[in-house]
Short mmCIF file of C-alpha atoms in Angstrom, two decimals:
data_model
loop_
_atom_site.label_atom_id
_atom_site.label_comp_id
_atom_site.label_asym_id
_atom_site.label_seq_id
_atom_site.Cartn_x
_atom_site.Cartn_y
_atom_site.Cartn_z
CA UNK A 1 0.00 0.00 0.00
CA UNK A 2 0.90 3.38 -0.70
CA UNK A 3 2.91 5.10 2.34
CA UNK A 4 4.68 7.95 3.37
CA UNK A 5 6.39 7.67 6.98
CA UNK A 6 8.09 10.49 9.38
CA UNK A 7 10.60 8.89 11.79
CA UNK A 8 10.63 11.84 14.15
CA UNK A 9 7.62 13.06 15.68
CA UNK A 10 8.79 15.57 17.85
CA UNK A 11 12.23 17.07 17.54
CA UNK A 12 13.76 20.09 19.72
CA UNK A 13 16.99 22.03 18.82
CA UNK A 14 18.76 25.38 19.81
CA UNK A 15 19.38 28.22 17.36
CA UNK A 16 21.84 27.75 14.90
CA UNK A 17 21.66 23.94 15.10
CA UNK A 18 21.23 21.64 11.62
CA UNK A 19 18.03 19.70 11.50
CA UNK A 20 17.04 17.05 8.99
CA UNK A 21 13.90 15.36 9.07
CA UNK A 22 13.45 12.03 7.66
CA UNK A 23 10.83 10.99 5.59
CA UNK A 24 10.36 7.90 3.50
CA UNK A 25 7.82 6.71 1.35
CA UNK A 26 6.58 3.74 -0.38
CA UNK A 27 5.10 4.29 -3.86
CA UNK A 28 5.04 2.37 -7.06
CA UNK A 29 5.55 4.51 -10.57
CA UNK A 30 6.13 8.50 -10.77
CA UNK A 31 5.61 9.67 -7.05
CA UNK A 32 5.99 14.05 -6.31
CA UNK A 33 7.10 14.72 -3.07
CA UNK A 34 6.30 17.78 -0.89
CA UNK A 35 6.83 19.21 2.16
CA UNK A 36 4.69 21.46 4.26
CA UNK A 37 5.22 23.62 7.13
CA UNK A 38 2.00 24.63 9.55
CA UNK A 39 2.93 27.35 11.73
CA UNK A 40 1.26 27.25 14.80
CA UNK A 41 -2.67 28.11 14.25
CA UNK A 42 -2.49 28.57 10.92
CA UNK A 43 -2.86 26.28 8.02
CA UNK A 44 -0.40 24.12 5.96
CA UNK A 45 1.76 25.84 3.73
CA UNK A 46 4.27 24.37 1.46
CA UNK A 47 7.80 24.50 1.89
CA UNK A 48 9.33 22.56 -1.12
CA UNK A 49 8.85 19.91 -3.66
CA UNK A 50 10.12 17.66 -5.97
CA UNK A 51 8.48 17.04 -9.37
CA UNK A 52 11.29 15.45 -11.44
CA UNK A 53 14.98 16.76 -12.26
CA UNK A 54 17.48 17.65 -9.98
CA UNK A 55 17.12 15.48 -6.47
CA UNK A 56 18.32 18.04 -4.85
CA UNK A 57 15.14 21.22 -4.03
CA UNK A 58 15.50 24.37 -2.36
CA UNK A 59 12.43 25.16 -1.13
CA UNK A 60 11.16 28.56 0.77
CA UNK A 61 13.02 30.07 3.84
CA UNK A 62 16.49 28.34 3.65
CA UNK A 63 14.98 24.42 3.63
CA UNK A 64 16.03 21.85 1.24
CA UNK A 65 15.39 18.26 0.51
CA UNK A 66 16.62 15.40 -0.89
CA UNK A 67 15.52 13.08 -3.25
CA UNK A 68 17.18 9.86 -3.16
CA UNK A 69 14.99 6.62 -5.11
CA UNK A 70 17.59 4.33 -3.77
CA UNK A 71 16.63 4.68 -0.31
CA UNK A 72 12.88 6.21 -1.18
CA UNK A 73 13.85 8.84 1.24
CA UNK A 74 12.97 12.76 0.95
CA UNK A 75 14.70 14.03 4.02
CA UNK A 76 13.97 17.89 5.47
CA UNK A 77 17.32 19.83 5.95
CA UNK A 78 18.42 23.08 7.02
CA UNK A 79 22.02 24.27 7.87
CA UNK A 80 20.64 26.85 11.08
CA UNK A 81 17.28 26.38 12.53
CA UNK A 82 16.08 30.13 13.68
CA UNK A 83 12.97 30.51 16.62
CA UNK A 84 10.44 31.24 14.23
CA UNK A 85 10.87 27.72 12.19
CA UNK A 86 9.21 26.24 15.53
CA UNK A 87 6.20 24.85 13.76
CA UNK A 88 4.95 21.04 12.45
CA UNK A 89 6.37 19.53 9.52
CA UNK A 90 4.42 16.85 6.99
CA UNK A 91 5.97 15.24 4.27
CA UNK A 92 3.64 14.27 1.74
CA UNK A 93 3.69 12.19 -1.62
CA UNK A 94 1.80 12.23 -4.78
CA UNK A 95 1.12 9.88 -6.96
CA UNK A 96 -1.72 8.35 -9.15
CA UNK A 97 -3.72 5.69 -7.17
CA UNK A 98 -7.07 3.73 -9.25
CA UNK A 99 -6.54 6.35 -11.98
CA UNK A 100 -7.45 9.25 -9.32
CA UNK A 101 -4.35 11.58 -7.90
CA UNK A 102 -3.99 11.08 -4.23
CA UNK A 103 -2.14 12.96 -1.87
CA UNK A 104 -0.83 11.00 1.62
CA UNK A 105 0.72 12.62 3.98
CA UNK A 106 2.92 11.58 7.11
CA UNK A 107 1.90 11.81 10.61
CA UNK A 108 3.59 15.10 10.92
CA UNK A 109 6.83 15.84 12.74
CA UNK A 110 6.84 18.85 15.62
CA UNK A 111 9.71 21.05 16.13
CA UNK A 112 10.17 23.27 18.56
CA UNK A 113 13.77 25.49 18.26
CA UNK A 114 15.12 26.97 21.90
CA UNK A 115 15.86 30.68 21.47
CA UNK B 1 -5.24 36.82 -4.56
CA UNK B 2 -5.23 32.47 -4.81
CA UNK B 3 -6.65 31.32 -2.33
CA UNK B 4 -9.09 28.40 -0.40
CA UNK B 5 -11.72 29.32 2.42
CA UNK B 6 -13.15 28.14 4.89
CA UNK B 7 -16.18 28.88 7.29
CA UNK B 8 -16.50 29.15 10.41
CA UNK B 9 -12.71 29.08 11.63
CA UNK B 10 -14.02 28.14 14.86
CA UNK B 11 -17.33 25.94 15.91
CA UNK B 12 -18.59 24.51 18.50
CA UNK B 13 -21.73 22.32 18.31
CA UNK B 14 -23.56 19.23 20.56
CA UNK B 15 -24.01 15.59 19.63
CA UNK B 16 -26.54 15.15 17.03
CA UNK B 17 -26.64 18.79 15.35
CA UNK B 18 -26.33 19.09 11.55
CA UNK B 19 -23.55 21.59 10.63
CA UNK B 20 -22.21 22.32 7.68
CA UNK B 21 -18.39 23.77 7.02
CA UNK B 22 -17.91 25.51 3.80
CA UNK B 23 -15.36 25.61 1.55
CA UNK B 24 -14.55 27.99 -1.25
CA UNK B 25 -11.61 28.24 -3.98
CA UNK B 26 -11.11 30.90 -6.53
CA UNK B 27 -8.24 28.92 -8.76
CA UNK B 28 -10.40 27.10 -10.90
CA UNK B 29 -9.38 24.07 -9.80
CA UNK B 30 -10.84 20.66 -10.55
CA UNK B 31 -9.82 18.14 -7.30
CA UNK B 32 -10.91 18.90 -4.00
CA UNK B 33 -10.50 17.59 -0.69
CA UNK B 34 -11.17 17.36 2.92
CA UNK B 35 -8.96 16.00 5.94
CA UNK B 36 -9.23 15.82 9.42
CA UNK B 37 -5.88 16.12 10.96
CA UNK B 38 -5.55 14.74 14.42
CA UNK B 39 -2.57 14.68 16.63
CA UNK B 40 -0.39 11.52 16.42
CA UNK B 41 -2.52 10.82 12.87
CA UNK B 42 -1.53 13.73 10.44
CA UNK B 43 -4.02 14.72 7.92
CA UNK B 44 -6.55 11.87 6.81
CA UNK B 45 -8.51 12.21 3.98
CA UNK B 46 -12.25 12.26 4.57
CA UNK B 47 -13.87 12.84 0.93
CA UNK B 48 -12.67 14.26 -2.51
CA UNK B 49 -13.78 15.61 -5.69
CA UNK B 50 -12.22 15.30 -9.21
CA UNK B 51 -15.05 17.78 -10.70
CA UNK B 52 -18.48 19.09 -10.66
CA UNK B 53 -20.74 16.13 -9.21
CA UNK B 54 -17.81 14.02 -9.03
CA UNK B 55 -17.16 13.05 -5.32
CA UNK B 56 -16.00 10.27 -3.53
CA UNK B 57 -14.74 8.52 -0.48
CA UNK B 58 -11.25 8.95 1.20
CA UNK B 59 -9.41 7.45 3.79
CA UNK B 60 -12.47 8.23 6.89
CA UNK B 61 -15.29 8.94 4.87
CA UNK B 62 -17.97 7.81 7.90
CA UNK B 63 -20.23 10.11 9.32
CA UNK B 64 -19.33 13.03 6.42
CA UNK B 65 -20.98 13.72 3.67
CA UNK B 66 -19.94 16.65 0.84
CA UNK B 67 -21.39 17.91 -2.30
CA UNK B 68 -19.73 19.55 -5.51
CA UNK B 69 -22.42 21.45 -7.27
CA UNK B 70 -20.04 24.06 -8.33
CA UNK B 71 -16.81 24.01 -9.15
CA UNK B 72 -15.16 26.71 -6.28
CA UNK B 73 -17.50 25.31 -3.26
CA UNK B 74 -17.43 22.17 -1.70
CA UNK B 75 -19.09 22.23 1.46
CA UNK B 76 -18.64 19.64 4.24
CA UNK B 77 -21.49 18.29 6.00
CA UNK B 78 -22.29 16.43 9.27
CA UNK B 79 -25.67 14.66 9.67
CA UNK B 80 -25.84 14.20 12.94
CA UNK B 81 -21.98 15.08 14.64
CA UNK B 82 -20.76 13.23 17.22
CA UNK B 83 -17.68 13.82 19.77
CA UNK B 84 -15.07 11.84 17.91
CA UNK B 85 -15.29 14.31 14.97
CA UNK B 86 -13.57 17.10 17.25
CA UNK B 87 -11.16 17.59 15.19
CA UNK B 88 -9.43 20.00 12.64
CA UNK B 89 -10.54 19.68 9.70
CA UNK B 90 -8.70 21.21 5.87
CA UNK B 91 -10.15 21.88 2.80
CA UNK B 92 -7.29 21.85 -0.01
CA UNK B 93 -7.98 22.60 -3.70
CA UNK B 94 -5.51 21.36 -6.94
CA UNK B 95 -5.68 21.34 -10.14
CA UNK B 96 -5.98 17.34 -10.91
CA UNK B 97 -2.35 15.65 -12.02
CA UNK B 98 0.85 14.81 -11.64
CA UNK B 99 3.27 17.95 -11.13
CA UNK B 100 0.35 19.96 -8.55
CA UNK B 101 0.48 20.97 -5.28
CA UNK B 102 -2.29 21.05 -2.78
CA UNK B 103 -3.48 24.90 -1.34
CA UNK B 104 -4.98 24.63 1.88
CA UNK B 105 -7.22 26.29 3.96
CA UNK B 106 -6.76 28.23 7.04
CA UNK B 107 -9.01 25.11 8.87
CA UNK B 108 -12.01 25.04 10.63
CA UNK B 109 -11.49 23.62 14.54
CA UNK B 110 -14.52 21.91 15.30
CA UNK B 111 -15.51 20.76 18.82
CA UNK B 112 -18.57 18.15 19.11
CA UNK B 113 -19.92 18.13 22.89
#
């Protein structure tokens, strides 16, 4: 069945520190990926995603993610988490499922950056 | 300005009332889509829409019903609510494809006593 999976669900850094959330799914054929970011009390807004091309996608506010089909991964980074990133995190995937296109998302991963 | 809406933001309702969310987009899009996100559970899909009068179960379709009579509205609807539907609930809109991305809306919190 068609999956997508978020190993962390809550994560908590300082400042400055690198995160990288993981996310992995489990699709058959031509899967997008995406990631959205909800802010707290507001609604889901996307940060990046990955159509086709290069694996590597800079998304909105310094994120990027990585594609890798090998390991049907499409990990969150960021070099230097700020305060205001303190929000929850879905990865979601794409793909065509009984000739309808379906969207399934992950179970959502919390952060929460120390100023 | 692109965008999806919903109404009320906020509700609060007892066991057994009929209530109806709505949900409007002005991006022409074909698909639409409800979820009820949860914590621990993400979003679940609750009922989509590939086009006008085109509708049809997602992933927790029971105790929801929806209607697409135009193409920018498609209203949620609960018969008769019940406490286990407090929840938040998302309309998103898309145009119907590969290569699309889902808008949401800002969510309606719903709370069933």
């Amino acid at each position: 069945a068609q999956s997508v999976s978020q190993h962390n669900h809550h994560v908590i850094l300082s400042e400055a520190a690198s995160l990288e959330l993981g996310c992995n799914y489990s699709y058959g054929g031509t899967v997008n990926l995406f990631w959205y970011v909800q802010y707290p009390g507001q609604h889901l807004q996307l940060l990046l995603k990955y159509f086709s091309g290069d694996p590597l996608v800079k998304g909105i506010k310094g994120f990027e993610a990585e594609f890798i089909k090998s390991k049907f991964s499409f990990n969150l980074r960021k070099p230097s988490v700020q305060w205001s990133d303190t929000a929850e995190y879905f990865c979601a995937g794409g793909a065509f499922t009984s000739g309808t296109y379906k969207y399934i998302f992950g179970t959502g991963t919390r952060l929460k950056v120390l100023a | 300005e692109a965008q999806v809406t919903q109404n009320p933001r906020y509700l609060i309702t007892v066991t057994g009332k009929k209530l109806t969310v709505t949900c409007s987009q002005n991006m022409n899009h074909e698909y639409m889509s409800w979820y009820r996100q949860d914590p621990g559970l993400g979003l679940r899909q609750i009922y989509y829409s590939m086009n006008v009068e085109v509708t049809d179960k997602g992933d927790v379709p029971e105790g929801y019903k929806v209607s697409r009579k135009e193409k920018r509205n498609f209203p949620l609807i609960l018969e008769s609510p019940s406490p286990n539907q407090t929840s938040l609930y998302f309309c998103a809109s898309s145009l119907q494809g590969v290569n699309t991305e889902a808008f949401f809306g800002q969510g309606t919190r719903l709370t069933v006593v």
